mmCIF file of C-alpha atoms in Angstrom:
data_model
loop_
_atom_site.group_PDB
_atom_site.id
_atom_site.type_symbol
_atom_site.label_atom_id
_atom_site.label_comp_id
_atom_site.label_asym_id
_atom_site.label_seq_id
_atom_site.Cartn_x
_atom_site.Cartn_y
_atom_site.Cartn_z
ATOM 1 C CA ASP L 1 -3.625 -9.084 -28.115
ATOM 2 C CA THR L 2 -3.928 -6.322 -30.658
ATOM 3 C CA HIS L 3 -5.296 -3.954 -28.374
ATOM 4 C CA ALA L 4 -2.325 -4.500 -25.846
ATOM 5 C CA ARG L 5 0.025 -3.989 -28.840
ATOM 6 C CA THR L 6 -1.277 -0.841 -30.028
ATOM 7 C CA TYR L 7 -2.394 0.849 -26.792
ATOM 8 C CA ASP L 8 -0.954 4.453 -26.640
ATOM 9 C CA LEU L 9 0.662 4.664 -23.127
ATOM 10 C CA LYS L 10 1.753 8.088 -23.907
ATOM 11 C CA THR L 11 -1.819 9.080 -23.030
ATOM 12 C CA PRO L 12 -2.802 8.365 -19.411
ATOM 13 C CA GLY L 13 -5.739 5.811 -19.125
ATOM 14 C CA GLY L 14 -7.713 7.648 -16.497
ATOM 15 C CA LYS L 15 -10.083 4.806 -15.629
ATOM 16 C CA ALA L 16 -9.038 4.503 -12.032
ATOM 17 C CA ARG L 17 -10.433 7.101 -9.563
ATOM 18 C CA SER L 18 -8.661 5.602 -6.140
ATOM 19 C CA VAL L 19 -6.000 3.275 -5.078
ATOM 20 C CA ILE L 20 -5.832 0.859 -2.479
ATOM 21 C CA MET L 21 -2.027 -0.451 -1.786
ATOM 22 C CA LEU L 22 -1.623 -3.434 0.555
ATOM 23 C CA PHE L 23 1.935 -3.604 1.618
ATOM 24 C CA LEU L 24 2.974 -6.885 2.864
ATOM 25 C CA SER L 25 5.807 -5.501 5.005
ATOM 26 C CA GLY L 26 8.797 -7.874 5.795
ATOM 27 C CA GLY L 27 8.933 -9.242 2.187
ATOM 28 C CA PRO L 28 6.515 -11.899 1.079
ATOM 29 C CA SER L 29 7.863 -15.049 -0.506
ATOM 30 C CA HIS L 30 6.909 -15.327 -4.299
ATOM 31 C CA LEU L 31 7.957 -18.966 -4.332
ATOM 32 C CA ASP L 32 5.191 -19.883 -1.630
ATOM 33 C CA MET L 33 2.537 -17.627 -2.737
ATOM 34 C CA TRP L 34 2.315 -16.575 -6.522
ATOM 35 C CA ASP L 35 5.325 -18.212 -8.276
ATOM 36 C CA LEU L 36 5.814 -21.818 -6.937
ATOM 37 C CA LYS L 37 8.226 -24.146 -8.398
ATOM 38 C CA PRO L 38 7.168 -27.730 -7.973
ATOM 39 C CA ASP L 39 9.766 -29.296 -10.193
ATOM 40 C CA ALA L 40 12.731 -27.545 -8.134
ATOM 41 C CA PRO L 41 14.701 -29.553 -5.540
ATOM 42 C CA GLU L 42 12.968 -29.666 -2.151
ATOM 43 C CA GLU L 43 15.314 -27.079 -0.521
ATOM 44 C CA ILE L 44 13.893 -24.671 -2.971
ATOM 45 C CA ARG L 45 10.356 -25.430 -3.540
ATOM 46 C CA GLY L 46 9.492 -26.420 0.126
ATOM 47 C CA THR L 47 6.300 -28.158 0.924
ATOM 48 C CA PHE L 48 3.298 -26.033 -0.340
ATOM 49 C CA THR L 49 1.354 -27.409 -3.168
ATOM 50 C CA PRO L 50 0.331 -25.094 -6.238
ATOM 51 C CA ILE L 51 -3.317 -25.375 -6.844
ATOM 52 C CA ALA L 52 -5.322 -24.444 -10.317
ATOM 53 C CA THR L 53 -7.221 -21.185 -10.053
ATOM 54 C CA ASN L 54 -10.213 -20.076 -12.220
ATOM 55 C CA VAL L 55 -7.744 -18.970 -15.161
ATOM 56 C CA PRO L 56 -6.650 -21.892 -17.151
ATOM 57 C CA GLY L 57 -2.846 -22.626 -16.796
ATOM 58 C CA VAL L 58 -2.463 -20.256 -13.779
ATOM 59 C CA GLU L 59 -1.563 -21.649 -10.386
ATOM 60 C CA ILE L 60 -0.960 -20.212 -7.004
ATOM 61 C CA SER L 61 -0.481 -21.547 -3.296
ATOM 62 C CA GLU L 62 -2.595 -24.163 -1.994
ATOM 63 C CA HIS L 63 -2.953 -21.923 1.113
ATOM 64 C CA MET L 64 -4.595 -19.050 -0.811
ATOM 65 C CA PRO L 65 -7.931 -21.079 -2.142
ATOM 66 C CA ARG L 66 -10.125 -17.948 -2.099
ATOM 67 C CA MET L 67 -7.621 -15.927 -4.243
ATOM 68 C CA ALA L 68 -7.539 -19.174 -6.682
ATOM 69 C CA LYS L 69 -11.348 -18.699 -7.325
ATOM 70 C CA ILE L 70 -11.117 -14.948 -8.306
ATOM 71 C CA ALA L 71 -7.830 -15.166 -10.354
ATOM 72 C CA ASP L 72 -9.720 -13.606 -13.340
ATOM 73 C CA LYS L 73 -10.128 -10.369 -11.362
ATOM 74 C CA TYR L 74 -6.252 -9.687 -10.836
ATOM 75 C CA ALA L 75 -2.826 -10.026 -12.836
ATOM 76 C CA ILE L 76 0.195 -11.324 -11.166
ATOM 77 C CA ILE L 77 3.565 -9.674 -11.977
ATOM 78 C CA ARG L 78 6.236 -12.446 -11.363
ATOM 79 C CA SER L 79 9.445 -10.384 -12.774
ATOM 80 C CA MET L 80 9.456 -7.557 -10.109
ATOM 81 C CA HIS L 81 13.153 -6.791 -9.484
ATOM 82 C CA HIS L 82 15.460 -3.987 -7.877
ATOM 83 C CA GLY L 83 18.654 -3.845 -6.243
ATOM 84 C CA ASN L 84 18.536 -3.489 -2.644
ATOM 85 C CA GLY L 85 17.934 -6.236 0.243
ATOM 86 C CA ASN L 86 17.960 -3.579 2.988
ATOM 87 C CA HIS L 87 14.199 -3.339 4.566
ATOM 88 C CA PRO L 88 13.924 0.589 4.948
ATOM 89 C CA ALA L 89 15.717 1.340 1.439
ATOM 90 C CA ALA L 90 13.733 -1.431 -0.387
ATOM 91 C CA MET L 91 10.409 -0.379 0.956
ATOM 92 C CA TYR L 92 11.161 3.372 0.071
ATOM 93 C CA TRP L 93 11.836 2.142 -3.534
ATOM 94 C CA MET L 94 8.897 0.124 -3.672
ATOM 95 C CA MET L 95 6.475 2.835 -2.259
ATOM 96 C CA THR L 96 7.953 5.733 -4.155
ATOM 97 C CA GLY L 97 9.383 4.161 -7.293
ATOM 98 C CA SER L 98 12.848 5.651 -6.822
ATOM 99 C CA PRO L 99 16.027 4.237 -5.156
ATOM 100 C CA MET L 100 17.156 5.829 -1.853
ATOM 101 C CA THR L 101 19.713 8.343 -2.091
ATOM 102 C CA ARG L 102 20.689 8.602 1.465
ATOM 103 C CA THR L 103 23.098 6.180 3.111
ATOM 104 C CA ALA L 104 22.783 4.147 6.278
ATOM 105 C CA PRO L 105 22.324 4.887 8.924
ATOM 106 C CA GLN L 106 20.465 8.172 7.849
ATOM 107 C CA ALA L 107 18.244 5.933 5.514
ATOM 108 C CA VAL L 108 16.363 3.958 8.071
ATOM 109 C CA THR L 109 13.726 6.625 8.718
ATOM 110 C CA LEU L 110 11.419 9.549 7.350
ATOM 111 C CA SER L 111 13.087 12.718 5.926
ATOM 112 C CA ARG L 112 11.969 16.035 4.316
ATOM 113 C CA GLU L 113 14.674 15.254 1.750
ATOM 114 C CA ASP L 114 12.884 12.451 0.373
ATOM 115 C CA ARG L 115 10.477 11.852 -2.517
ATOM 116 C CA PRO L 116 6.929 11.922 -1.654
ATOM 117 C CA HIS L 117 4.719 8.562 -1.263
ATOM 118 C CA PRO L 118 2.409 8.629 -4.212
ATOM 119 C CA GLY L 119 -0.612 9.440 -2.057
ATOM 120 C CA ALA L 120 1.265 12.768 -1.308
ATOM 121 C CA ALA L 121 2.119 13.326 -4.897
ATOM 122 C CA LEU L 122 -1.400 12.876 -6.165
ATOM 123 C CA THR L 123 -2.696 15.326 -3.602
ATOM 124 C CA LYS L 124 -0.257 17.771 -4.857
ATOM 125 C CA VAL L 125 -1.214 17.213 -8.500
ATOM 126 C CA LEU L 126 -4.885 16.782 -8.212
ATOM 127 C CA GLY L 127 -5.733 18.739 -5.178
ATOM 128 C CA PRO L 128 -7.631 17.688 -2.149
ATOM 129 C CA THR L 129 -10.674 15.625 -1.942
ATOM 130 C CA LYS L 130 -14.204 16.802 -0.610
ATOM 131 C CA GLY L 131 -15.020 15.873 2.978
ATOM 132 C CA THR L 132 -12.483 13.260 3.285
ATOM 133 C CA PRO L 133 -8.930 13.174 3.517
ATOM 134 C CA PRO L 134 -7.125 12.469 0.272
ATOM 135 C CA PHE L 135 -4.366 10.099 1.498
ATOM 136 C CA VAL L 136 -5.086 7.726 4.326
ATOM 137 C CA MET L 137 -2.584 5.139 6.077
ATOM 138 C CA VAL L 138 -3.894 2.332 8.159
ATOM 139 C CA PRO L 139 -3.452 0.958 10.783
ATOM 140 C CA GLU L 140 -0.256 2.733 11.479
ATOM 141 C CA MET L 141 3.094 3.586 9.636
ATOM 142 C CA ILE L 142 5.425 0.725 9.373
ATOM 143 C CA SER L 143 8.075 0.956 12.058
ATOM 144 C CA PRO L 144 9.049 -2.933 13.377
ATOM 145 C CA VAL L 145 12.175 -1.494 15.173
ATOM 146 C CA GLY L 146 12.506 2.255 15.905
ATOM 147 C CA PRO L 147 11.006 5.104 13.940
ATOM 148 C CA PRO L 148 8.606 4.833 10.975
ATOM 149 C CA ARG L 149 10.429 3.818 7.841
ATOM 150 C CA PRO L 150 11.050 6.293 4.779
ATOM 151 C CA GLY L 151 8.597 6.558 1.902
ATOM 152 C CA GLN L 152 5.668 6.800 3.965
ATOM 153 C CA HIS L 153 4.939 10.572 3.852
ATOM 154 C CA ALA L 154 4.948 13.554 1.784
ATOM 155 C CA GLY L 155 9.032 14.052 1.945
ATOM 156 C CA PHE L 156 9.999 17.168 0.290
ATOM 157 C CA LEU L 157 6.449 18.318 -0.573
ATOM 158 C CA GLY L 158 6.117 19.242 3.275
ATOM 159 C CA ALA L 159 3.733 18.197 6.151
ATOM 160 C CA GLY L 160 0.746 19.660 4.617
ATOM 161 C CA PHE L 161 0.678 16.725 2.040
ATOM 162 C CA ASP L 162 1.406 13.991 4.719
ATOM 163 C CA PRO L 163 -1.113 11.069 4.939
ATOM 164 C CA TYR L 164 -3.960 11.121 7.570
ATOM 165 C CA LEU L 165 -2.644 8.329 10.207
ATOM 166 C CA VAL L 166 -5.238 6.242 11.751
ATOM 167 C CA ASN L 167 -2.879 4.719 14.423
ATOM 168 C CA SER L 168 -5.327 2.517 15.850
ATOM 169 C CA ASP L 169 -6.264 -1.157 15.213
ATOM 170 C CA PRO L 170 -9.920 -1.483 13.473
ATOM 171 C CA ASN L 171 -9.978 -5.038 14.817
ATOM 172 C CA LEU L 172 -10.148 -3.969 18.411
ATOM 173 C CA PRO L 173 -13.339 -2.719 20.190
ATOM 174 C CA ASP L 174 -11.888 0.516 21.160
ATOM 175 C CA PHE L 175 -10.747 1.458 17.659
ATOM 176 C CA SER L 176 -10.725 4.999 17.234
ATOM 177 C CA ALA L 177 -10.268 7.065 13.875
ATOM 178 C CA GLY L 178 -8.529 9.811 15.734
ATOM 179 C CA ALA L 179 -9.628 13.418 14.793
ATOM 180 C CA VAL L 180 -12.507 12.507 12.487
ATOM 181 C CA ALA L 181 -14.412 10.734 15.405
ATOM 182 C CA PRO L 182 -17.160 12.747 16.513
ATOM 183 C CA ASP L 183 -16.936 13.985 20.086
ATOM 184 C CA ILE L 184 -20.460 14.184 21.616
ATOM 185 C CA ASP L 185 -19.141 16.879 24.194
ATOM 186 C CA ILE L 186 -18.177 19.302 21.425
ATOM 187 C CA THR L 187 -21.137 20.966 19.591
ATOM 188 C CA SER L 188 -20.788 22.255 16.044
ATOM 189 C CA GLU L 189 -21.110 25.908 17.566
ATOM 190 C CA ARG L 190 -18.315 25.382 20.005
ATOM 191 C CA LEU L 191 -16.174 23.622 17.164
ATOM 192 C CA SER L 192 -16.782 26.723 15.095
ATOM 193 C CA ASN L 193 -15.876 29.057 17.854
ATOM 194 C CA ARG L 194 -12.654 27.308 18.275
ATOM 195 C CA ARG L 195 -11.852 27.600 14.590
ATOM 196 C CA ALA L 196 -12.503 31.276 14.640
ATOM 197 C CA LEU L 197 -10.285 31.715 17.697
ATOM 198 C CA LEU L 198 -7.658 29.816 16.087
ATOM 199 C CA ASN L 199 -7.621 31.673 12.898
ATOM 200 C CA ALA L 200 -7.306 35.137 14.891
ATOM 201 C CA VAL L 201 -4.425 33.635 16.841
ATOM 202 C CA ASP L 202 -2.965 32.494 13.626
ATOM 203 C CA ARG L 203 -3.219 35.736 11.911
ATOM 204 C CA THR L 204 -1.541 37.614 14.589
ATOM 205 C CA ALA L 205 1.178 34.959 14.642
ATOM 206 C CA ARG L 206 1.768 35.338 11.037
ATOM 207 C CA GLN L 207 1.959 39.219 11.197
ATOM 208 C CA LEU L 208 4.784 38.815 13.755
ATOM 209 C CA GLU L 209 6.567 36.179 11.904
ATOM 210 C CA ARG L 210 5.922 35.275 8.213
ATOM 211 C CA ASN L 211 7.546 31.889 7.028
ATOM 212 C CA ALA L 212 6.827 28.806 5.104
ATOM 213 C CA GLU L 213 6.504 26.687 8.332
ATOM 214 C CA ALA L 214 3.890 28.830 9.750
ATOM 215 C CA SER L 215 1.896 28.566 6.499
ATOM 216 C CA SER L 216 2.185 24.641 6.349
ATOM 217 C CA LEU L 217 0.874 24.633 9.818
ATOM 218 C CA ASP L 218 -2.072 26.876 8.899
ATOM 219 C CA SER L 219 -2.650 24.581 6.257
ATOM 220 C CA CYS L 220 -2.589 21.586 8.310
ATOM 221 C CA TYR L 221 -5.137 23.253 11.097
ATOM 222 C CA GLU L 222 -7.481 24.128 8.524
ATOM 223 C CA LYS L 223 -7.603 20.438 7.173
ATOM 224 C CA ALA L 224 -7.829 19.160 10.727
ATOM 225 C CA PHE L 225 -10.864 21.251 11.507
ATOM 226 C CA ASP L 226 -12.458 19.979 8.195
ATOM 227 C CA LEU L 227 -12.000 16.615 9.093
ATOM 228 C CA VAL L 228 -13.379 17.060 12.636
ATOM 229 C CA SER L 229 -16.585 18.526 11.121
ATOM 230 C CA SER L 230 -17.020 15.949 8.244
ATOM 231 C CA SER L 231 -19.779 13.735 8.619
ATOM 232 C CA ALA L 232 -18.831 11.729 5.480
ATOM 233 C CA ALA L 233 -15.473 11.075 7.066
ATOM 234 C CA GLN L 234 -16.917 10.241 10.310
ATOM 235 C CA ARG L 235 -19.168 7.616 8.571
ATOM 236 C CA ALA L 236 -16.295 6.392 6.387
ATOM 237 C CA PHE L 237 -14.186 5.420 9.411
ATOM 238 C CA ASP L 238 -17.066 3.755 11.352
ATOM 239 C CA ILE L 239 -16.409 0.371 10.719
ATOM 240 C CA ARG L 240 -18.951 -0.754 13.026
ATOM 241 C CA GLU L 241 -21.420 0.134 10.576
ATOM 242 C CA GLU L 242 -20.419 -3.137 8.689
ATOM 243 C CA SER L 243 -22.480 -6.500 9.533
ATOM 244 C CA ASP L 244 -20.636 -9.215 11.502
ATOM 245 C CA GLY L 245 -20.919 -11.481 8.440
ATOM 246 C CA THR L 246 -18.800 -9.059 6.317
ATOM 247 C CA ARG L 247 -16.114 -8.439 9.242
ATOM 248 C CA ASP L 248 -15.796 -12.232 9.667
ATOM 249 C CA ARG L 249 -15.405 -12.685 5.868
ATOM 250 C CA TYR L 250 -12.541 -10.177 5.770
ATOM 251 C CA GLY L 251 -11.233 -11.795 8.730
ATOM 252 C CA ARG L 252 -11.165 -10.815 12.389
ATOM 253 C CA HIS L 253 -7.380 -9.482 12.458
ATOM 254 C CA THR L 254 -5.473 -6.269 11.916
ATOM 255 C CA PHE L 255 -4.819 -6.576 8.566
ATOM 256 C CA GLY L 256 -8.449 -7.890 7.446
ATOM 257 C CA GLN L 257 -10.142 -5.230 9.182
ATOM 258 C CA SER L 258 -7.874 -2.555 7.871
ATOM 259 C CA VAL L 259 -8.433 -3.737 4.350
ATOM 260 C CA LEU L 260 -12.166 -3.564 5.133
ATOM 261 C CA LEU L 261 -11.767 0.164 6.471
ATOM 262 C CA ALA L 262 -9.982 0.816 3.084
ATOM 263 C CA ARG L 263 -12.836 -0.255 1.143
ATOM 264 C CA ARG L 264 -15.022 2.057 3.046
ATOM 265 C CA LEU L 265 -12.736 5.017 2.486
ATOM 266 C CA VAL L 266 -12.502 4.509 -1.072
ATOM 267 C CA GLU L 267 -16.240 4.316 -1.379
ATOM 268 C CA SER L 268 -16.363 7.926 0.558
ATOM 269 C CA GLY L 269 -13.901 9.486 -1.938
ATOM 270 C CA VAL L 270 -10.424 9.059 -0.322
ATOM 271 C CA ARG L 271 -8.187 8.905 -3.312
ATOM 272 C CA LEU L 272 -5.387 6.621 -1.820
ATOM 273 C CA VAL L 273 -5.517 4.243 1.128
ATOM 274 C CA GLN L 274 -2.218 2.075 2.029
ATOM 275 C CA VAL L 275 -2.752 -0.763 4.377
ATOM 276 C CA ASN L 276 0.274 -1.888 6.130
ATOM 277 C CA TRP L 277 0.705 -5.390 7.503
ATOM 278 C CA VAL L 278 2.141 -4.767 10.827
ATOM 279 C CA ARG L 279 4.370 -7.383 12.803
ATOM 280 C CA HIS L 280 2.353 -7.119 16.253
ATOM 281 C CA ASP L 281 -0.988 -8.197 14.613
ATOM 282 C CA ASN L 282 -3.572 -8.567 17.515
ATOM 283 C CA GLY L 283 -0.653 -7.685 20.023
ATOM 284 C CA LYS L 284 0.802 -11.282 19.454
ATOM 285 C CA GLY L 285 4.227 -10.203 18.301
ATOM 286 C CA GLY L 286 5.873 -12.311 15.726
ATOM 287 C CA GLN L 287 8.025 -11.959 12.670
ATOM 288 C CA GLY L 288 5.235 -10.919 10.061
ATOM 289 C CA TYR L 289 6.459 -11.515 6.477
ATOM 290 C CA ASP L 290 10.159 -11.210 7.400
ATOM 291 C CA SER L 291 10.309 -14.867 7.961
ATOM 292 C CA HIS L 292 13.848 -15.885 8.524
ATOM 293 C CA ARG L 293 12.951 -18.821 10.509
ATOM 294 C CA ASP L 294 10.177 -21.469 10.411
ATOM 295 C CA HIS L 295 8.967 -19.959 7.369
ATOM 296 C CA LEU L 296 6.476 -22.440 6.174
ATOM 297 C CA GLU L 297 4.651 -22.955 9.445
ATOM 298 C CA TRP L 298 4.446 -19.290 9.796
ATOM 299 C CA ALA L 299 3.152 -18.719 6.346
ATOM 300 C CA ARG L 300 0.740 -21.571 6.440
ATOM 301 C CA THR L 301 -0.720 -20.400 9.847
ATOM 302 C CA GLU L 302 -0.109 -16.626 10.420
ATOM 303 C CA LEU L 303 0.602 -15.101 6.963
ATOM 304 C CA LEU L 304 -1.355 -16.691 4.090
ATOM 305 C CA PRO L 305 -4.806 -17.329 5.526
ATOM 306 C CA PRO L 306 -5.357 -13.584 6.555
ATOM 307 C CA THR L 307 -3.973 -12.467 3.221
ATOM 308 C CA ASP L 308 -6.144 -14.656 1.224
ATOM 309 C CA ALA L 309 -9.228 -13.648 3.209
ATOM 310 C CA ALA L 310 -8.588 -9.830 3.192
ATOM 311 C CA PHE L 311 -7.667 -9.500 -0.513
ATOM 312 C CA SER L 312 -10.362 -11.733 -1.805
ATOM 313 C CA SER L 313 -13.144 -9.961 0.332
ATOM 314 C CA LEU L 314 -12.085 -6.651 -1.070
ATOM 315 C CA ILE L 315 -11.982 -7.882 -4.565
ATOM 316 C CA GLU L 316 -15.267 -9.458 -4.463
ATOM 317 C CA ASP L 317 -16.928 -6.316 -2.664
ATOM 318 C CA LEU L 318 -15.487 -3.935 -5.186
ATOM 319 C CA THR L 319 -16.736 -6.255 -8.026
ATOM 320 C CA ALA L 320 -20.197 -6.431 -6.509
ATOM 321 C CA SER L 321 -20.410 -2.726 -5.897
ATOM 322 C CA GLY L 322 -19.121 -1.993 -9.548
ATOM 323 C CA LEU L 323 -16.245 -0.034 -8.087
ATOM 324 C CA LEU L 324 -13.388 -2.456 -9.168
ATOM 325 C CA ASP L 325 -13.196 -0.823 -12.762
ATOM 326 C CA GLU L 326 -12.405 2.555 -10.966
ATOM 327 C CA THR L 327 -10.327 1.415 -7.901
ATOM 328 C CA LEU L 328 -6.861 0.234 -8.600
ATOM 329 C CA VAL L 329 -5.564 -2.525 -5.989
ATOM 330 C CA ILE L 330 -1.935 -3.168 -5.805
ATOM 331 C CA MET L 331 -0.708 -5.893 -3.355
ATOM 332 C CA MET L 332 3.174 -5.837 -2.673
ATOM 333 C CA GLY L 333 5.979 -6.040 -0.388
ATOM 334 C CA GLU L 334 9.521 -4.644 -0.364
ATOM 335 C CA PHE L 335 11.114 -7.805 -1.999
ATOM 336 C CA GLY L 336 10.645 -11.620 -2.052
ATOM 337 C CA ARG L 337 12.487 -14.299 -0.374
ATOM 338 C CA THR L 338 15.655 -16.266 -1.108
ATOM 339 C CA PRO L 339 15.083 -19.487 -3.399
ATOM 340 C CA ARG L 340 16.873 -21.622 -0.816
ATOM 341 C CA PHE L 341 15.872 -22.207 2.747
ATOM 342 C CA ASN L 342 18.437 -21.177 5.385
ATOM 343 C CA LYS L 343 19.426 -23.530 8.282
ATOM 344 C CA GLU L 344 16.736 -22.230 10.343
ATOM 345 C CA GLY L 345 13.878 -23.090 8.057
ATOM 346 C CA GLY L 346 13.470 -19.630 6.790
ATOM 347 C CA ARG L 347 13.841 -17.535 3.384
ATOM 348 C CA ASP L 348 15.938 -14.642 3.465
ATOM 349 C CA HIS L 349 15.708 -11.338 1.872
ATOM 350 C CA TRP L 350 15.714 -11.312 -2.003
ATOM 351 C CA PRO L 351 15.215 -8.294 -4.251
ATOM 352 C CA GLN L 352 16.477 -9.872 -7.482
ATOM 353 C CA CYS L 353 13.011 -11.347 -8.269
ATOM 354 C CA PHE L 354 9.643 -11.236 -6.634
ATOM 355 C CA SER L 355 6.108 -11.222 -7.313
ATOM 356 C CA ALA L 356 3.303 -8.346 -7.102
ATOM 357 C CA VAL L 357 -0.507 -8.638 -7.631
ATOM 358 C CA ILE L 358 -2.431 -5.714 -9.307
ATOM 359 C CA ALA L 359 -6.237 -5.513 -10.145
ATOM 360 C CA GLY L 360 -8.777 -3.334 -10.993
ATOM 361 C CA GLY L 361 -8.768 0.428 -12.480
ATOM 362 C CA GLY L 362 -8.180 -0.489 -16.050
ATOM 363 C CA VAL L 363 -6.044 -3.667 -15.492
ATOM 364 C CA ARG L 364 -6.580 -6.671 -17.386
ATOM 365 C CA GLY L 365 -7.137 -9.511 -14.909
ATOM 366 C CA GLY L 366 -6.682 -13.214 -15.450
ATOM 367 C CA GLN L 367 -3.154 -13.241 -16.694
ATOM 368 C CA VAL L 368 0.451 -13.488 -15.491
ATOM 369 C CA LEU L 369 3.139 -10.773 -16.486
ATOM 370 C CA GLY L 370 6.825 -11.823 -16.653
ATOM 371 C CA ALA L 371 8.421 -15.130 -15.563
ATOM 372 C CA SER L 372 11.395 -16.126 -13.301
ATOM 373 C CA ASP L 373 13.952 -18.804 -13.897
ATOM 374 C CA LYS L 374 13.660 -22.520 -12.646
ATOM 375 C CA ILE L 375 14.292 -21.528 -9.061
ATOM 376 C CA GLY L 376 12.627 -18.156 -8.759
ATOM 377 C CA ALA L 377 15.880 -16.365 -8.467
ATOM 378 C CA HIS L 378 15.961 -13.900 -11.558
ATOM 379 C CA PRO L 379 13.518 -12.601 -14.113
ATOM 380 C CA THR L 380 13.577 -14.351 -17.654
ATOM 381 C CA ALA L 381 10.849 -12.371 -19.382
ATOM 382 C CA ASN L 382 9.239 -8.851 -19.154
ATOM 383 C CA PRO L 383 11.132 -7.503 -16.063
ATOM 384 C CA VAL L 384 9.293 -5.012 -14.063
ATOM 385 C CA THR L 385 10.858 -2.203 -11.843
ATOM 386 C CA PRO L 386 9.311 -0.411 -9.017
ATOM 387 C CA ALA L 387 9.310 2.803 -11.343
ATOM 388 C CA ASP L 388 7.442 0.816 -14.074
ATOM 389 C CA LEU L 389 4.707 -0.146 -11.383
ATOM 390 C CA ALA L 390 4.642 3.407 -10.121
ATOM 391 C CA ALA L 391 4.162 4.742 -13.719
ATOM 392 C CA THR L 392 1.352 2.046 -14.299
ATOM 393 C CA MET L 393 -0.514 3.325 -11.192
ATOM 394 C CA TYR L 394 -0.365 7.161 -12.429
ATOM 395 C CA HIS L 395 -1.409 5.903 -15.780
ATOM 396 C CA CYS L 396 -4.342 4.133 -14.655
ATOM 397 C CA LEU L 397 -5.349 7.329 -12.789
ATOM 398 C CA GLY L 398 -4.983 9.421 -15.639
ATOM 399 C CA VAL L 399 -1.971 11.168 -14.547
ATOM 400 C CA ASP L 400 1.050 11.755 -16.727
ATOM 401 C CA ALA L 401 4.017 10.055 -14.837
ATOM 402 C CA HIS L 402 6.263 12.589 -16.338
ATOM 403 C CA THR L 403 4.440 15.247 -14.380
ATOM 404 C CA LEU L 404 7.049 17.298 -12.308
ATOM 405 C CA ILE L 405 6.880 18.276 -8.865
ATOM 406 C CA HIS L 406 9.707 20.371 -7.009
ATOM 407 C CA ASP L 407 11.439 19.939 -3.825
ATOM 408 C CA GLN L 408 12.240 22.475 -1.179
ATOM 409 C CA LEU L 409 15.077 23.818 -3.370
ATOM 410 C CA GLY L 410 12.744 24.163 -6.590
ATOM 411 C CA ARG L 411 14.489 21.121 -8.116
ATOM 412 C CA PRO L 412 12.110 19.198 -10.457
ATOM 413 C CA PHE L 413 11.376 15.601 -10.353
ATOM 414 C CA SER L 414 9.024 13.302 -12.333
ATOM 415 C CA LEU L 415 6.339 11.605 -10.518
ATOM 416 C CA ALA L 416 7.678 8.378 -11.765
ATOM 417 C CA GLU L 417 10.697 7.665 -14.331
ATOM 418 C CA GLY L 418 9.693 4.145 -15.510
ATOM 419 C CA SER L 419 7.125 3.136 -18.129
ATOM 420 C CA ALA L 420 3.536 2.088 -17.639
ATOM 421 C CA ILE L 421 3.321 -1.859 -18.340
ATOM 422 C CA ARG L 422 1.669 -2.102 -21.742
ATOM 423 C CA GLU L 423 0.427 -5.794 -21.409
ATOM 424 C CA LEU L 424 -1.570 -4.822 -18.031
ATOM 425 C CA ILE L 425 -3.555 -2.180 -19.634
#
């Protein structure tokens, strides 16, 4: 492809206007989803059969039939890799594009010393969005055991750039978007009076004690009031406006309805939405994508069908509305799963080689980038790092990945230290 060979990746592309990140927390198995090995021994290939997609020569799992029908809309990266098999550290690496520098046990939760999530970094570089939060995370932060894991907030940029957290399941009847949900008992006049009172109190407090934390809190209060009074944000978060047919198509589960909500949010102007796969989907518990036991049964019944329905519906709707070209969709996890099954029928952590899927926003669909060896253990062509994936995202958004942001000590950091992936653009 001459265009791919001559494309000047030093100049950001700028076709994308928003990003939806679908994070399959726990570690999705590339060997049973996007990079099957039908000729490998049974202890490696498992029992899933690859099926043809609408792109000649490209096959994926039989349990993702809807994705197979739209393979021309997305690209599969089969050569992702990094060097950490620990959930929190690996997740941080994939989300921020940089390896964790803190050591365990301090590295298992959020810290203001860390690099910011791209949603926060983009807010810092590009500024706020009008009427809606620029960075939203649904349905909640990833925290399977204990506090939220690192990489999911603004890190050293400060609380003013943290994501708007929904912390509610869009699949439940009592779903609430939190601060943006209209309160019928509070009139606009009453809200304005509260804002004026808070501003007066805040001015007095800042006169008594001027410091960075007070300024940051002031900014947070201001944003909160803007959200509460924004009709655009209220409409965007009101998933009840969707028809029953549409909600059924995405799937009546936490992930499906969260992805549908993400679509509504980018339509309203939100710049980046991250949808997290949460382990306690619909309160049923379970191991999520961290399938160390009964892997194939769990994938067949609980993991792949919801993922297939939600991703396919999202791509179909963005295509129909004409928004796919300006909406970058990335589906990934923190790592893959081991080529060989363990004694409990599970696959364990495997960061040495795994897959990710990327669509829209200037990415050429209908292709496979990179390759793995005969058992899916190591990349054999076009290896891609988390930093490269992050640089590609920034490139598609028209942002120079080498743009500098500064931590609380004034030290400079590039948004991403990798290289945009030429073949995808």
